[in-house]
Every structure is written in structure tokens, then in C-alpha cells.
mmCIF file of C-alpha atoms in Angstrom:
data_model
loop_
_atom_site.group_PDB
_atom_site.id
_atom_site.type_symbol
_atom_site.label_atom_id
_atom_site.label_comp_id
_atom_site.label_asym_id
_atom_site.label_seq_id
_atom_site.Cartn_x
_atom_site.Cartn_y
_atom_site.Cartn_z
ATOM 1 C CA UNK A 1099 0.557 -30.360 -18.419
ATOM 2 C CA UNK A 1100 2.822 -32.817 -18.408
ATOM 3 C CA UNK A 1101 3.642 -35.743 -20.717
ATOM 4 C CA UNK A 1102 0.707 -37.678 -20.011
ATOM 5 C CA UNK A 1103 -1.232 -34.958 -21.285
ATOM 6 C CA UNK A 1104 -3.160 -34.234 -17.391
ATOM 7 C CA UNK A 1105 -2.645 -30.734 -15.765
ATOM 8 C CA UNK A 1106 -2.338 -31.001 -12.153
ATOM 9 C CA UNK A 1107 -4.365 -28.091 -10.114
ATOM 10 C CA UNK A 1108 -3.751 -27.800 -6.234
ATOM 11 C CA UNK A 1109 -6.061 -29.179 -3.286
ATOM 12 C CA UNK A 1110 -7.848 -25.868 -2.956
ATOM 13 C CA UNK A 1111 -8.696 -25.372 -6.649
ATOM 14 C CA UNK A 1112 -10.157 -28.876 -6.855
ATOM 15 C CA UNK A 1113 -12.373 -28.759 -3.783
ATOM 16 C CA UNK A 1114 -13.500 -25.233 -5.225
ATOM 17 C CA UNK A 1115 -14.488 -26.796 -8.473
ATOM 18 C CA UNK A 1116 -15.877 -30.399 -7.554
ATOM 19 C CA UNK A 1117 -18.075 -28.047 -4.784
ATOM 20 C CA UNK A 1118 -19.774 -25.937 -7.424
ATOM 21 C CA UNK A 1119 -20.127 -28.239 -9.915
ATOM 22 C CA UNK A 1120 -21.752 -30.817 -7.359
ATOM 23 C CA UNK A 1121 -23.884 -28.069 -6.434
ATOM 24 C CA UNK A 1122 -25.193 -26.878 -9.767
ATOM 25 C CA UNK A 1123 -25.565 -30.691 -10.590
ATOM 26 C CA UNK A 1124 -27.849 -31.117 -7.315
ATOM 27 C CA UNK A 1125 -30.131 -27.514 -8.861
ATOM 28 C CA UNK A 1126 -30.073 -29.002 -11.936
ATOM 29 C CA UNK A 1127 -28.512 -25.715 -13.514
ATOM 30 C CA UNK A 1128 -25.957 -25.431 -16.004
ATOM 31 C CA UNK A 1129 -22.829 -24.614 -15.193
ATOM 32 C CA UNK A 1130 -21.036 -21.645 -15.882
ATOM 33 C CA UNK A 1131 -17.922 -21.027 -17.755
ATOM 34 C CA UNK A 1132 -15.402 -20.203 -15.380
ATOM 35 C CA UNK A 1133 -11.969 -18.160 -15.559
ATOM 36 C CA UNK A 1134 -9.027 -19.510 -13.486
ATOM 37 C CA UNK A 1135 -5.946 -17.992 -13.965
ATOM 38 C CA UNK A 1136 -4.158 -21.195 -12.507
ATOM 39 C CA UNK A 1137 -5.914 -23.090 -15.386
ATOM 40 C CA UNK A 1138 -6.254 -20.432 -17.777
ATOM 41 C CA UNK A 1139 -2.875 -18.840 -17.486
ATOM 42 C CA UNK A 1140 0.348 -20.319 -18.473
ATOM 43 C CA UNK A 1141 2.627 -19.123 -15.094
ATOM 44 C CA UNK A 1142 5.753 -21.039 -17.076
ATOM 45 C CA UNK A 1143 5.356 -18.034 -19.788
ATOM 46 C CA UNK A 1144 6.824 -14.959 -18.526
ATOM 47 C CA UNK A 1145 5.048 -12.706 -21.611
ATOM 48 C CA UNK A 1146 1.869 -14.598 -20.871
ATOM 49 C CA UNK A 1147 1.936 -13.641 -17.323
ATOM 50 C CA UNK A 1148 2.893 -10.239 -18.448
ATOM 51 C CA UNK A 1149 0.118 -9.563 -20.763
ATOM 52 C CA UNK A 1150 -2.348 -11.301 -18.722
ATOM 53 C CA UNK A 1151 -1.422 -8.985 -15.441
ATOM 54 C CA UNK A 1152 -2.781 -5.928 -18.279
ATOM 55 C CA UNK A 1153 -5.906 -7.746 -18.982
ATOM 56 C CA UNK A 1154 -6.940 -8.151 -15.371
ATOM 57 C CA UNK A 1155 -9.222 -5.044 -15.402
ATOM 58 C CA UNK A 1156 -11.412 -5.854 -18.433
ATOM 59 C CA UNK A 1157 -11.594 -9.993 -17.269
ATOM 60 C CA UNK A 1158 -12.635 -8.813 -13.869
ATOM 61 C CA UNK A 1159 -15.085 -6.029 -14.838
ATOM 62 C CA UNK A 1160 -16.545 -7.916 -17.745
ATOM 63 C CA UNK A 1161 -17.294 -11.310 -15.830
ATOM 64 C CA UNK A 1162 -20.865 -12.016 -14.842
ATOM 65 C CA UNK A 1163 -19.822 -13.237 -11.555
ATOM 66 C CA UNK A 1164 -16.540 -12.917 -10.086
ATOM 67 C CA UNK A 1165 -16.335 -16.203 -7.199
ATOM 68 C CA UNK A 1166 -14.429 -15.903 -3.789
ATOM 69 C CA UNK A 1167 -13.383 -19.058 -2.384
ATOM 70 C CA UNK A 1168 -12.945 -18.799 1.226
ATOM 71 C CA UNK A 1169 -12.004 -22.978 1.140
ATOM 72 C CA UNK A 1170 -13.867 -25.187 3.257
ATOM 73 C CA UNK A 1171 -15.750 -25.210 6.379
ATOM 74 C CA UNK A 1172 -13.889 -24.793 9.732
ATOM 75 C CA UNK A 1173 -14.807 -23.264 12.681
ATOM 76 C CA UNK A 1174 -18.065 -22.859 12.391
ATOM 77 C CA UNK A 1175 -17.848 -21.411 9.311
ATOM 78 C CA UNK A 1176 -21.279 -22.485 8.261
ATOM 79 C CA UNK A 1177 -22.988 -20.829 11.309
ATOM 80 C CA UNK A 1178 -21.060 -17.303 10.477
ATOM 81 C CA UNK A 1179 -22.433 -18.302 6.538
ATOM 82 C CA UNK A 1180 -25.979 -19.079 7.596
ATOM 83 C CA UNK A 1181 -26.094 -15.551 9.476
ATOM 84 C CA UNK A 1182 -24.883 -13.200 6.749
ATOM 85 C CA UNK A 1183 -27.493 -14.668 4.576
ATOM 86 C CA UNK A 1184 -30.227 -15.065 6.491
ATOM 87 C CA UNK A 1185 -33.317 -13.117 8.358
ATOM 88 C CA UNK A 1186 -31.291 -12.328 11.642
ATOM 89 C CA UNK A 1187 -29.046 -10.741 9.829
ATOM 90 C CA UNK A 1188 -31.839 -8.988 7.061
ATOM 91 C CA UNK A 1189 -33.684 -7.818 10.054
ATOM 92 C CA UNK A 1190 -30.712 -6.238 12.080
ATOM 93 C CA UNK A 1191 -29.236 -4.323 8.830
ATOM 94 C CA UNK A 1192 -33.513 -2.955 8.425
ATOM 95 C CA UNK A 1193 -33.726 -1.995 11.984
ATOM 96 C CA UNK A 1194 -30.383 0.035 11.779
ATOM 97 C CA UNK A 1195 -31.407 1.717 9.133
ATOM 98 C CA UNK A 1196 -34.557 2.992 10.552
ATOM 99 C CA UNK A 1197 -32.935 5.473 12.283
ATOM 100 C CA UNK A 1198 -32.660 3.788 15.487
ATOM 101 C CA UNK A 1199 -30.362 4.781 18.340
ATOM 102 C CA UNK A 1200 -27.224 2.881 19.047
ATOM 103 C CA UNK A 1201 -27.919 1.796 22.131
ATOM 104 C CA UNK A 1202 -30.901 -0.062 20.193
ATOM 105 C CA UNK A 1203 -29.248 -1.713 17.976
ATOM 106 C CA UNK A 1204 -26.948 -3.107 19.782
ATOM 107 C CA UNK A 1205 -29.359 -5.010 22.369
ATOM 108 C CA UNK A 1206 -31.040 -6.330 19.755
ATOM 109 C CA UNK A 1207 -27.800 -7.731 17.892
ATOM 110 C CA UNK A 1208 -26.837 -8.998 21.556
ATOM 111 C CA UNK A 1209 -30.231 -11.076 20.805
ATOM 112 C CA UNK A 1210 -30.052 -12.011 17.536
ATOM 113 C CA UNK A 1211 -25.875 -12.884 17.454
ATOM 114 C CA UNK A 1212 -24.802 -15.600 19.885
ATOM 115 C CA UNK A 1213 -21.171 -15.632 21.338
ATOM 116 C CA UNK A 1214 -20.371 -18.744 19.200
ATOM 117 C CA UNK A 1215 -21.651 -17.145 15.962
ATOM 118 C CA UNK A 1216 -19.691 -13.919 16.486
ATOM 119 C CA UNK A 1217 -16.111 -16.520 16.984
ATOM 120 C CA UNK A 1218 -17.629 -17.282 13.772
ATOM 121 C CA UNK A 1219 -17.730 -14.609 12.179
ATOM 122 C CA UNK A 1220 -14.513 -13.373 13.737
ATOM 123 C CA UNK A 1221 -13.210 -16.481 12.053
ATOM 124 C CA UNK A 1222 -14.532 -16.153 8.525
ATOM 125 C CA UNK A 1223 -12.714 -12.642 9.123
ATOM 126 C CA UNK A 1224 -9.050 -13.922 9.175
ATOM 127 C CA UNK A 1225 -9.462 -16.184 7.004
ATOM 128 C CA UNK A 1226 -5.910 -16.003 5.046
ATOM 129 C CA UNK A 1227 -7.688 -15.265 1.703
ATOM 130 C CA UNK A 1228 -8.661 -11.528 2.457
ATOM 131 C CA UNK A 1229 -5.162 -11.447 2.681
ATOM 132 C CA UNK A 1230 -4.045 -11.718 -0.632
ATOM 133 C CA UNK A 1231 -2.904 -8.749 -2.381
ATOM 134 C CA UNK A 1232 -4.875 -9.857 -5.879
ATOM 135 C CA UNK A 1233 -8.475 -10.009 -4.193
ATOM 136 C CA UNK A 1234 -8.027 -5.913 -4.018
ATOM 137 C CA UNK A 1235 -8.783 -5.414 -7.874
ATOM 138 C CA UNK A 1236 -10.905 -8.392 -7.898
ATOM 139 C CA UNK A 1237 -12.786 -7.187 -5.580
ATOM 140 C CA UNK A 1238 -12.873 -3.434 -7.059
ATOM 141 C CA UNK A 1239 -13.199 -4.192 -10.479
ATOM 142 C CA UNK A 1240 -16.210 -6.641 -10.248
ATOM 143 C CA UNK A 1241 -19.651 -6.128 -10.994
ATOM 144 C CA UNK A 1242 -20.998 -8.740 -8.827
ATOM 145 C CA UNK A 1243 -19.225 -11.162 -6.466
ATOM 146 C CA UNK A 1244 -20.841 -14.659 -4.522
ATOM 147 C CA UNK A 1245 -18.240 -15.822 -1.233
ATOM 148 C CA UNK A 1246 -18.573 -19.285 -0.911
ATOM 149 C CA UNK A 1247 -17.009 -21.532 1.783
ATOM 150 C CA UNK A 1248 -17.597 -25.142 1.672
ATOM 151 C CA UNK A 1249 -21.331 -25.672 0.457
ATOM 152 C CA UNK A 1250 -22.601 -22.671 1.703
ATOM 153 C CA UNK A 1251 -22.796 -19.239 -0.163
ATOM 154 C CA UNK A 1252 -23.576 -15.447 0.061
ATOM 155 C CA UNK A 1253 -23.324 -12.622 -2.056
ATOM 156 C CA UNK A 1254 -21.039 -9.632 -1.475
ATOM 157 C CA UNK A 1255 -23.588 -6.979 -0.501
ATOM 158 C CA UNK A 1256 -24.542 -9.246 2.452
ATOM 159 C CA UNK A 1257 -20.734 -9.086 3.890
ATOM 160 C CA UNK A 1258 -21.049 -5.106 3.057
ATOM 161 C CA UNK A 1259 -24.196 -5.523 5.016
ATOM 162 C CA UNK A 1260 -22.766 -6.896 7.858
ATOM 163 C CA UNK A 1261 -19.629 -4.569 8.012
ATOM 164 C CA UNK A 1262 -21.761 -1.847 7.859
ATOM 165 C CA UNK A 1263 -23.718 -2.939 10.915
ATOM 166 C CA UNK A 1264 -20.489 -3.897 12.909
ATOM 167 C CA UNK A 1265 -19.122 -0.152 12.354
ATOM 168 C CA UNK A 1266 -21.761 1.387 14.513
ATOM 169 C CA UNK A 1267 -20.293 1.379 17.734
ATOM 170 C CA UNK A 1268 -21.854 1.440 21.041
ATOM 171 C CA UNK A 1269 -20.702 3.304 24.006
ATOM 172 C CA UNK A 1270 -21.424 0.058 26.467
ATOM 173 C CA UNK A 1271 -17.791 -0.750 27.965
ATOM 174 C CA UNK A 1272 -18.755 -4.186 25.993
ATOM 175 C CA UNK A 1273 -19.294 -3.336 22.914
ATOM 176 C CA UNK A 1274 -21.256 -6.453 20.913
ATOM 177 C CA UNK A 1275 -19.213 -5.798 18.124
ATOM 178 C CA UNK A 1276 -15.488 -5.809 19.750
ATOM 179 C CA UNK A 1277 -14.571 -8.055 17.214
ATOM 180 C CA UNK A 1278 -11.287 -7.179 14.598
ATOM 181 C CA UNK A 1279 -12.717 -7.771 11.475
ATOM 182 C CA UNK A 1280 -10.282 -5.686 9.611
ATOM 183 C CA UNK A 1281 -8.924 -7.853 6.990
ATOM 184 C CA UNK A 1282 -12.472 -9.051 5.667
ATOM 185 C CA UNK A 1283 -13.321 -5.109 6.274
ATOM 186 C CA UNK A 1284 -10.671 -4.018 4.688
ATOM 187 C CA UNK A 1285 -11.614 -5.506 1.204
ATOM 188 C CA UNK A 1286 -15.301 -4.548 1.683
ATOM 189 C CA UNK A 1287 -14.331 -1.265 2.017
ATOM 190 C CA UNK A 1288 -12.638 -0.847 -1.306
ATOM 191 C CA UNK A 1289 -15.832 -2.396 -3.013
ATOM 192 C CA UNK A 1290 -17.763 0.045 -1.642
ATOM 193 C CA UNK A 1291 -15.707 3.568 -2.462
ATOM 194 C CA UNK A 1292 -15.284 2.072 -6.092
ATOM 195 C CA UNK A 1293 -19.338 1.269 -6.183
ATOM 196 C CA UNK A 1294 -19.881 4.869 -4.905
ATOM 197 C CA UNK A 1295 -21.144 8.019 -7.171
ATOM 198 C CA UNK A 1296 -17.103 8.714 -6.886
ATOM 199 C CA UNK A 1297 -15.173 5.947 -7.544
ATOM 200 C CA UNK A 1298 -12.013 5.315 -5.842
ATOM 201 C CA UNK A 1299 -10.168 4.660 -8.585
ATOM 202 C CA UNK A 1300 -7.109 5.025 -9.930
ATOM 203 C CA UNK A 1301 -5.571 5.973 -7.040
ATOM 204 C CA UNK A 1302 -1.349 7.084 -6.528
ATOM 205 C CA UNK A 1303 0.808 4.151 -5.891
ATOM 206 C CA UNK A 1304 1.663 5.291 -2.879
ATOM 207 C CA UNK A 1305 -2.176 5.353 -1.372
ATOM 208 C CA UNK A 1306 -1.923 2.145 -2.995
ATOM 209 C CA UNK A 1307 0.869 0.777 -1.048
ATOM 210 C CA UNK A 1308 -0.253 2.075 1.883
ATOM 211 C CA UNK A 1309 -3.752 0.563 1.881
ATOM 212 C CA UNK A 1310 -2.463 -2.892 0.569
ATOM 213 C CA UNK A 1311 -0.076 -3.020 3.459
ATOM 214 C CA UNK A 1312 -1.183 -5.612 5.819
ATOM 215 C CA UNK A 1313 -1.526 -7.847 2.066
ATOM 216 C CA UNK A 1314 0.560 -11.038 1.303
ATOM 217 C CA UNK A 1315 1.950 -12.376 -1.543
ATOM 218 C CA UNK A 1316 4.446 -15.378 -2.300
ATOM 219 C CA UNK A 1317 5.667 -12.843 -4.930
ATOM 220 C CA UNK A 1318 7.189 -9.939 -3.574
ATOM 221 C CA UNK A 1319 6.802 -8.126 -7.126
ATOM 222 C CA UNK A 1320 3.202 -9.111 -6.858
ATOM 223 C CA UNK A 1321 2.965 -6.396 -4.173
ATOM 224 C CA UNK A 1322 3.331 -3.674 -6.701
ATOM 225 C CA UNK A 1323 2.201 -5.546 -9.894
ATOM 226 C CA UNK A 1324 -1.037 -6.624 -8.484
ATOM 227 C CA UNK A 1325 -2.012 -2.761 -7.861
ATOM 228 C CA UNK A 1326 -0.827 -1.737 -11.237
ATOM 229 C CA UNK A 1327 -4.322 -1.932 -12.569
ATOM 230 C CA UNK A 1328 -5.595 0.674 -9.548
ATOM 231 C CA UNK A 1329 -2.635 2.820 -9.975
ATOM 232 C CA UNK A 1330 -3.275 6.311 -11.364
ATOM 233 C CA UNK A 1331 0.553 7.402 -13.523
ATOM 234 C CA UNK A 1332 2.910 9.742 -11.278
ATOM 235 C CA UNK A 1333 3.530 13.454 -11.697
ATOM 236 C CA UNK A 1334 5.085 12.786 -14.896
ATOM 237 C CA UNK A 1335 2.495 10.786 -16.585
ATOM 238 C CA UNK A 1336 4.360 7.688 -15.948
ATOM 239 C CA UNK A 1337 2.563 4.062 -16.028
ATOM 240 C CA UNK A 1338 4.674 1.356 -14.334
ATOM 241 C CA UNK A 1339 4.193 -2.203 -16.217
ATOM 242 C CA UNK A 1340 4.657 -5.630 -14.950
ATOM 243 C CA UNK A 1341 7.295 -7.789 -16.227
ATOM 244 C CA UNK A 1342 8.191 -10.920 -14.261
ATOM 245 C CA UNK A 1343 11.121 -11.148 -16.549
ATOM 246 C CA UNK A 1344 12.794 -8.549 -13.775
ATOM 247 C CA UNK A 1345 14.032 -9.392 -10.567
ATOM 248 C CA UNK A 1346 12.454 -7.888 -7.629
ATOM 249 C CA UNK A 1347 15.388 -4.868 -7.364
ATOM 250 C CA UNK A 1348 14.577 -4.473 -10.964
ATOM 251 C CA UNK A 1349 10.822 -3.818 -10.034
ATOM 252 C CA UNK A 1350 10.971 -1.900 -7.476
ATOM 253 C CA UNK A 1351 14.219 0.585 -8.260
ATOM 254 C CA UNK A 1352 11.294 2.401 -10.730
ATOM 255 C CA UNK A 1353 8.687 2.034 -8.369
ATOM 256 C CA UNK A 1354 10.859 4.117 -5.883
ATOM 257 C CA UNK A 1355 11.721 6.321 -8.572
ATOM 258 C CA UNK A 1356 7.583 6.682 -9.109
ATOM 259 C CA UNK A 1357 7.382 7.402 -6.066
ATOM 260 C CA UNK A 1358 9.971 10.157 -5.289
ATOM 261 C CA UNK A 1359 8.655 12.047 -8.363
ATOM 262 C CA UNK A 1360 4.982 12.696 -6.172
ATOM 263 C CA UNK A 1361 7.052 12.999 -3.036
ATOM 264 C CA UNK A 1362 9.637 15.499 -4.267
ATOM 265 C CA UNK A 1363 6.367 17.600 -6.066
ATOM 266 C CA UNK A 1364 4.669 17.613 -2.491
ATOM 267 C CA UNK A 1365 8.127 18.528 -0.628
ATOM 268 C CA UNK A 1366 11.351 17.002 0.392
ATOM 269 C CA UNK A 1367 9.339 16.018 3.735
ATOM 270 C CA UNK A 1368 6.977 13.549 1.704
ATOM 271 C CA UNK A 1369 10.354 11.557 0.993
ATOM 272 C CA UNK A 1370 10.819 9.794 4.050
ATOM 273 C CA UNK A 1371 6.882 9.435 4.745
ATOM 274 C CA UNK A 1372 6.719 7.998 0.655
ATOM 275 C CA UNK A 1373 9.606 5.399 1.789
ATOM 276 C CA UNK A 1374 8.211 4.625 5.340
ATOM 277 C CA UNK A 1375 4.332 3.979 4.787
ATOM 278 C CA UNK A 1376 4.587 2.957 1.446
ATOM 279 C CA UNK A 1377 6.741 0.318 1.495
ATOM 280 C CA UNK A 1378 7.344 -0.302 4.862
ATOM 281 C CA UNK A 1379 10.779 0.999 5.128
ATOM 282 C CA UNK A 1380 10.471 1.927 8.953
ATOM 283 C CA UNK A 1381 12.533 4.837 8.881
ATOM 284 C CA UNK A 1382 11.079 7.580 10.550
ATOM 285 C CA UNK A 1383 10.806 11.117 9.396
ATOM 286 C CA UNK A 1384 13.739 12.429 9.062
ATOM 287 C CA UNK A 1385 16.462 11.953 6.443
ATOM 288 C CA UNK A 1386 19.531 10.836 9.430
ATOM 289 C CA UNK A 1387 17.124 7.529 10.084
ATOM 290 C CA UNK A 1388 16.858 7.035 6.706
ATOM 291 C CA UNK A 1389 21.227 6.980 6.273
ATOM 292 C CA UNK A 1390 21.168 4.998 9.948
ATOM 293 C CA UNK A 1391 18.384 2.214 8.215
ATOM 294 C CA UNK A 1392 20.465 1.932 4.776
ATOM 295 C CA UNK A 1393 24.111 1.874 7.060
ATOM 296 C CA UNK A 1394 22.657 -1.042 9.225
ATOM 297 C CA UNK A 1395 21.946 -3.615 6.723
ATOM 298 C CA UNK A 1396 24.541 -5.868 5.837
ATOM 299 C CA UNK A 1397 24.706 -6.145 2.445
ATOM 300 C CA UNK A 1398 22.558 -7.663 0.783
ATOM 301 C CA UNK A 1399 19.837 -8.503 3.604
ATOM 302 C CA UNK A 1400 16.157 -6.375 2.884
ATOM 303 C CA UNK A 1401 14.710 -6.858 -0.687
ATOM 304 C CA UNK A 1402 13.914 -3.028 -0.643
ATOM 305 C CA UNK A 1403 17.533 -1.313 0.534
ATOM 306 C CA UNK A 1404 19.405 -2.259 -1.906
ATOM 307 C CA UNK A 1405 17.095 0.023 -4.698
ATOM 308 C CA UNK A 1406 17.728 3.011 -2.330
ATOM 309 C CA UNK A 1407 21.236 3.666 -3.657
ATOM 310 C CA UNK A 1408 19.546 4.317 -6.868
ATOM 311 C CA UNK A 1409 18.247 7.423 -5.079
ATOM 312 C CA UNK A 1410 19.790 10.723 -5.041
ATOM 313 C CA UNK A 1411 20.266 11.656 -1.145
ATOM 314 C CA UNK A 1412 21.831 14.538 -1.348
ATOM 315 C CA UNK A 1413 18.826 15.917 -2.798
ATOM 316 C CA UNK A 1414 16.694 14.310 -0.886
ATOM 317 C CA UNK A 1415 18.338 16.023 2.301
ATOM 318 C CA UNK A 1416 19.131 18.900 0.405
ATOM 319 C CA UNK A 1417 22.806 18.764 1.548
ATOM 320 C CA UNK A 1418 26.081 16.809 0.897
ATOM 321 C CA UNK A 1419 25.690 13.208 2.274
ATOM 322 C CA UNK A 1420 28.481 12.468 5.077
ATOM 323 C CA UNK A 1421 31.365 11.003 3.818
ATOM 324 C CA UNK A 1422 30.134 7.632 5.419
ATOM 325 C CA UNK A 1423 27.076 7.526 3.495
ATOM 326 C CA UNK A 1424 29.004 8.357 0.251
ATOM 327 C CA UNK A 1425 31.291 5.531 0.810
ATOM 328 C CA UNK A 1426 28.430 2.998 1.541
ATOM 329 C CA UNK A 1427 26.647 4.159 -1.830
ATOM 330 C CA UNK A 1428 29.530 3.788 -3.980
ATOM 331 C CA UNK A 1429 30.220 -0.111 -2.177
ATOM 332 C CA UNK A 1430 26.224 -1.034 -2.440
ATOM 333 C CA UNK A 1431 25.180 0.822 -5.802
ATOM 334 C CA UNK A 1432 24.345 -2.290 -8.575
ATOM 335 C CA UNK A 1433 23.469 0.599 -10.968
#
């Protein structure tokens, strides 16, 4: 707020909130109360932002509605909308489930789906928001979700519905649904393991890591802070907490830590994989790519390197270190 007394929101946020409340002004409904964290969160506050990352689970599972905003309409964003929630759509997802062969289904969806709708719905995919490493507990953690983009709105099960659909392939060289529709699919298919008789979660950090990978934040801490919530405690019965008072070696030197304390329990060989799929380290599986990745950084270029010193390699390798790598720990360590 500033000393005029107005808080300024960004371009998105607005068009968000002037949509849906023009809308529920046009139904003559009354409008709900919503939570923003942009609004509703003071990011200046580093405590606030702590204690508010804690609460995420019980504001996302408690809301009525939890609202994705997939901004407004582009690329035919209202045709890919008007499918998922309409009778084209109802009618393919009843037909597949009627036991029908695959073959079947798929010439009618080559009926029912026009080229230009699936661009749109290939679209509505990538959008950049099932990107974001904070729709993953959102997502998990809410009882019911509506996507709306521009005017036009569905509710989650719909997408599910769709996804669902898309997955059955077809063994015709052109498949109708040869279409990447991983990131939306990704976040679907979190909802649906933690709406299932076994819920997903909490799941290990590293799963975590792993499954959040292609995920973006401005924040690099946000990758492992936004998953906190998910994450089940290590080995040890450690629980990681988020403090954006640290910098991001600060976060992730115990995250690596967290990590090695699974790895080392499953076997000096889950080391390296811990380090390369979790966090994106490409270094291969053995312990020499993992000295020739930490040698060829300059200091101090990758975010992530610098935290390995912190690590006991010897062990890891389960013999001395070259004197090489000895000299280049004792140069880089901060700790």
C-alpha cells in the first residue's frame, strides 16, 4: 500500500477479479469471499511469508472453491473451453466408458474434435500457468476447483475427463490424440492419485522433486518450499521449513542433506540418482561425473554446486577423494 493508502495488484490479478465479479453481477449472485495471497499476504514480511507457506494446506483444503486462472482468451481458447464443458465432450467420455474398443473411440472423437479445436486444446495445455510449481498443492489439496479463462469456465473433473479420454491411445499411425498435453496432464494427474482410495500424499522430497521438475518459479527456493506441504520427513523424522529469511544455498544445503539421509539408507548408488533427478544436477551415475560436474564450474556459477561441498564425498564414494577434489573442497566450502 503505499502512501496514498491504494494497493496496486498486477494486470493479471485485476482482469481475474473485474471478470468474476462482472460475471456474478450479470447472474445476479453474490459474490464470494475470495483468498489471494498477493492481496492477502504481506510478501514485504519475511515471517508472514513464512507462516503463511505452513498454512497453505488447511487454506487450500478448507476453501469451498479453489479458482484457476488460466488469464484471458487467446487462441481459441474459448473453443477448447466450450468443448471440455459441453455435450461433445459428455458424450465421448460416456461412450469410452462403455467398454468400447479403441479403434471406436477414436473415429468418433475424429468426428466430434475438429483440427482447430484440438490446436485449442493443445493451447490451453501450455498455457504457462500449469507451470507453476504452487498450482501442485493447490491442486492436491483442494476439494473442488473451477478453471476459468476469460469469461468462460469449467470445473476440474471435466479437464480430468478429458485427460482421461486423450490417454487411450489408438494404434492408427495418426493417432487423434498426438497432442503433448503434459503440463496440463501433469497437474491432473496429481488431483487424481490424491482423490483416490490411496492418496498420494505425503510423498519423499525426492519423488517430489522429481515430479515437479519441468515446474517454474521466479523463486528458486520456491522449488523446494512450495512442496514442503506434500513432503513426507526423511529417514530421520526430519521436516524441512520454509524461511525466506535464507538465501537459496542456505535452503537447499539441508535439502541435500534430506536427501542424502534416504539415499545413503537405500545405498551409496541412490546418491548420484538423489542429486541427478532430483534436482537436476546432470551428473550421471557414477561418483567420477559427479567430481568432473563440481571441478567444471567456475566458482560461483550453478545455484546448486556450491551446497555440494557441504557433502561428505569420501563417503559418498566410499574412498579417499583425489587430491584434486580435496583441494577444490577446501577453496569452494562456505561452511
Amino acid at each position: 500500500m503505499d502512501e496514498m493508502g491504494e494497493f496496486g495488484i498486477r494486470v493479471n490479478l485485476f482482469n481475474f477479479i473485474s471478470t468474476t465479479v462482472y460475471k456474478h453481477y450479470l447472474t445476479d449472485q453474490p459474490l464470494p469471499l475470495y483468498w489471494i495471497n498477493q492481496i492477502c499476504i504481506d510478501q514485504s514480511n519475511i515471517s508472514e511469508r513464512n507462516a503463511q507457506v505452513k498454512l497453505m494446506h488447511a487454506i487450500y483444503s478448507r476453501a469451498e472453491l479453489v479458482a484457476i486462472w488460466l488469464r484471458e482468451p487467446a487462441q481459441d481458447s474459448d473453443i477448447a473451453m466450450r468443448f471440455l464443458g459441453g455435450r461433445r465432450m459428455a458424450a465421448l467420455s460416456w461412450f469410452s466408458q462403455e467398454g468400447r474398443r479403441q479403434t471406436a473411440v477414436h473415429a468418433l472423437s475424429r468426428r466430434l474434435i475438429s483440427p482447430r479445436c484440438l490446436d485449442a486444446l493443445q493451447a490451453l495445455s501450455n498455457r504457462r500457468y500449469w507451470q507453476r510449481i504452487w498450482i501442485l498443492q493447490e491442486v492436491a489439496f483442494a476439494g473442488r476447483c473451477v478453471v476459468y479463462c476469460g469469461d468462460q469456465s469449467i470445473t476440474w473433473e471435466q479437464v480430468v475427463r478429458f485427460l482421461r479420454l486423450s490417454s487411450i491411445k489408438s494404434k492408427d499411425k495418426e493417432d487423434h490424440f498426438s497432442i503433448d498435453l503434459s503440463p496440463m496432464g501433469r497437474v491432473a494427474s496429481i488431483a487424481t492419485f490424491n482423490n483416490a482410495a490411496s492418496p498420494l500424499w505425503p510423498q519423499s522430497l525426492a519423488d517430489l522433486l522429481i515430479m515437479s521438475d519441468p515446474s517454474k518459479s521466479t523463486d528458486l527456493r520456491d522449488r523446494v518450499f512450495a512442496l514442503l506441504a506434500l513432503a513426507s520427513p526423511n529417514s530421520k523424522g526430519e521436516v524441512l521449513e520454509a524461511d525466506y529469511s535464507k538465501t537459496t544455498l542456505e535452503v537447499f544445503e539441508p535439502v541435500l542433506r534430506h536427501l542424502m539421509s534416504d539415499a545413503l539408507c537405500m545405498g551409496a548408488g541412490m546418491v548420484t540418482w538423489a542429486l541427478d533427478k532430483a534436482l537436476g544436477i546432470r551428473i550421471g551415475s557414477g561418483i567420477e561425473e559427479l567430481r568432473e560436474e563440481f571441478l567444471s564450474h567456475p566458482r560461483p556459477a550453478h545455484p546448486l554446486i556450491a551446497p555440494l561441498v557441504a557433502l561428505d564425498f569420501a563417503a559418498l564414494a566410499r574412498k579417499e577423494p583425489p587430491g584434486k577434489l580435496r583441494t577444490a573442497l577446501r577453496e569452494w566450502s562456505p561452511f
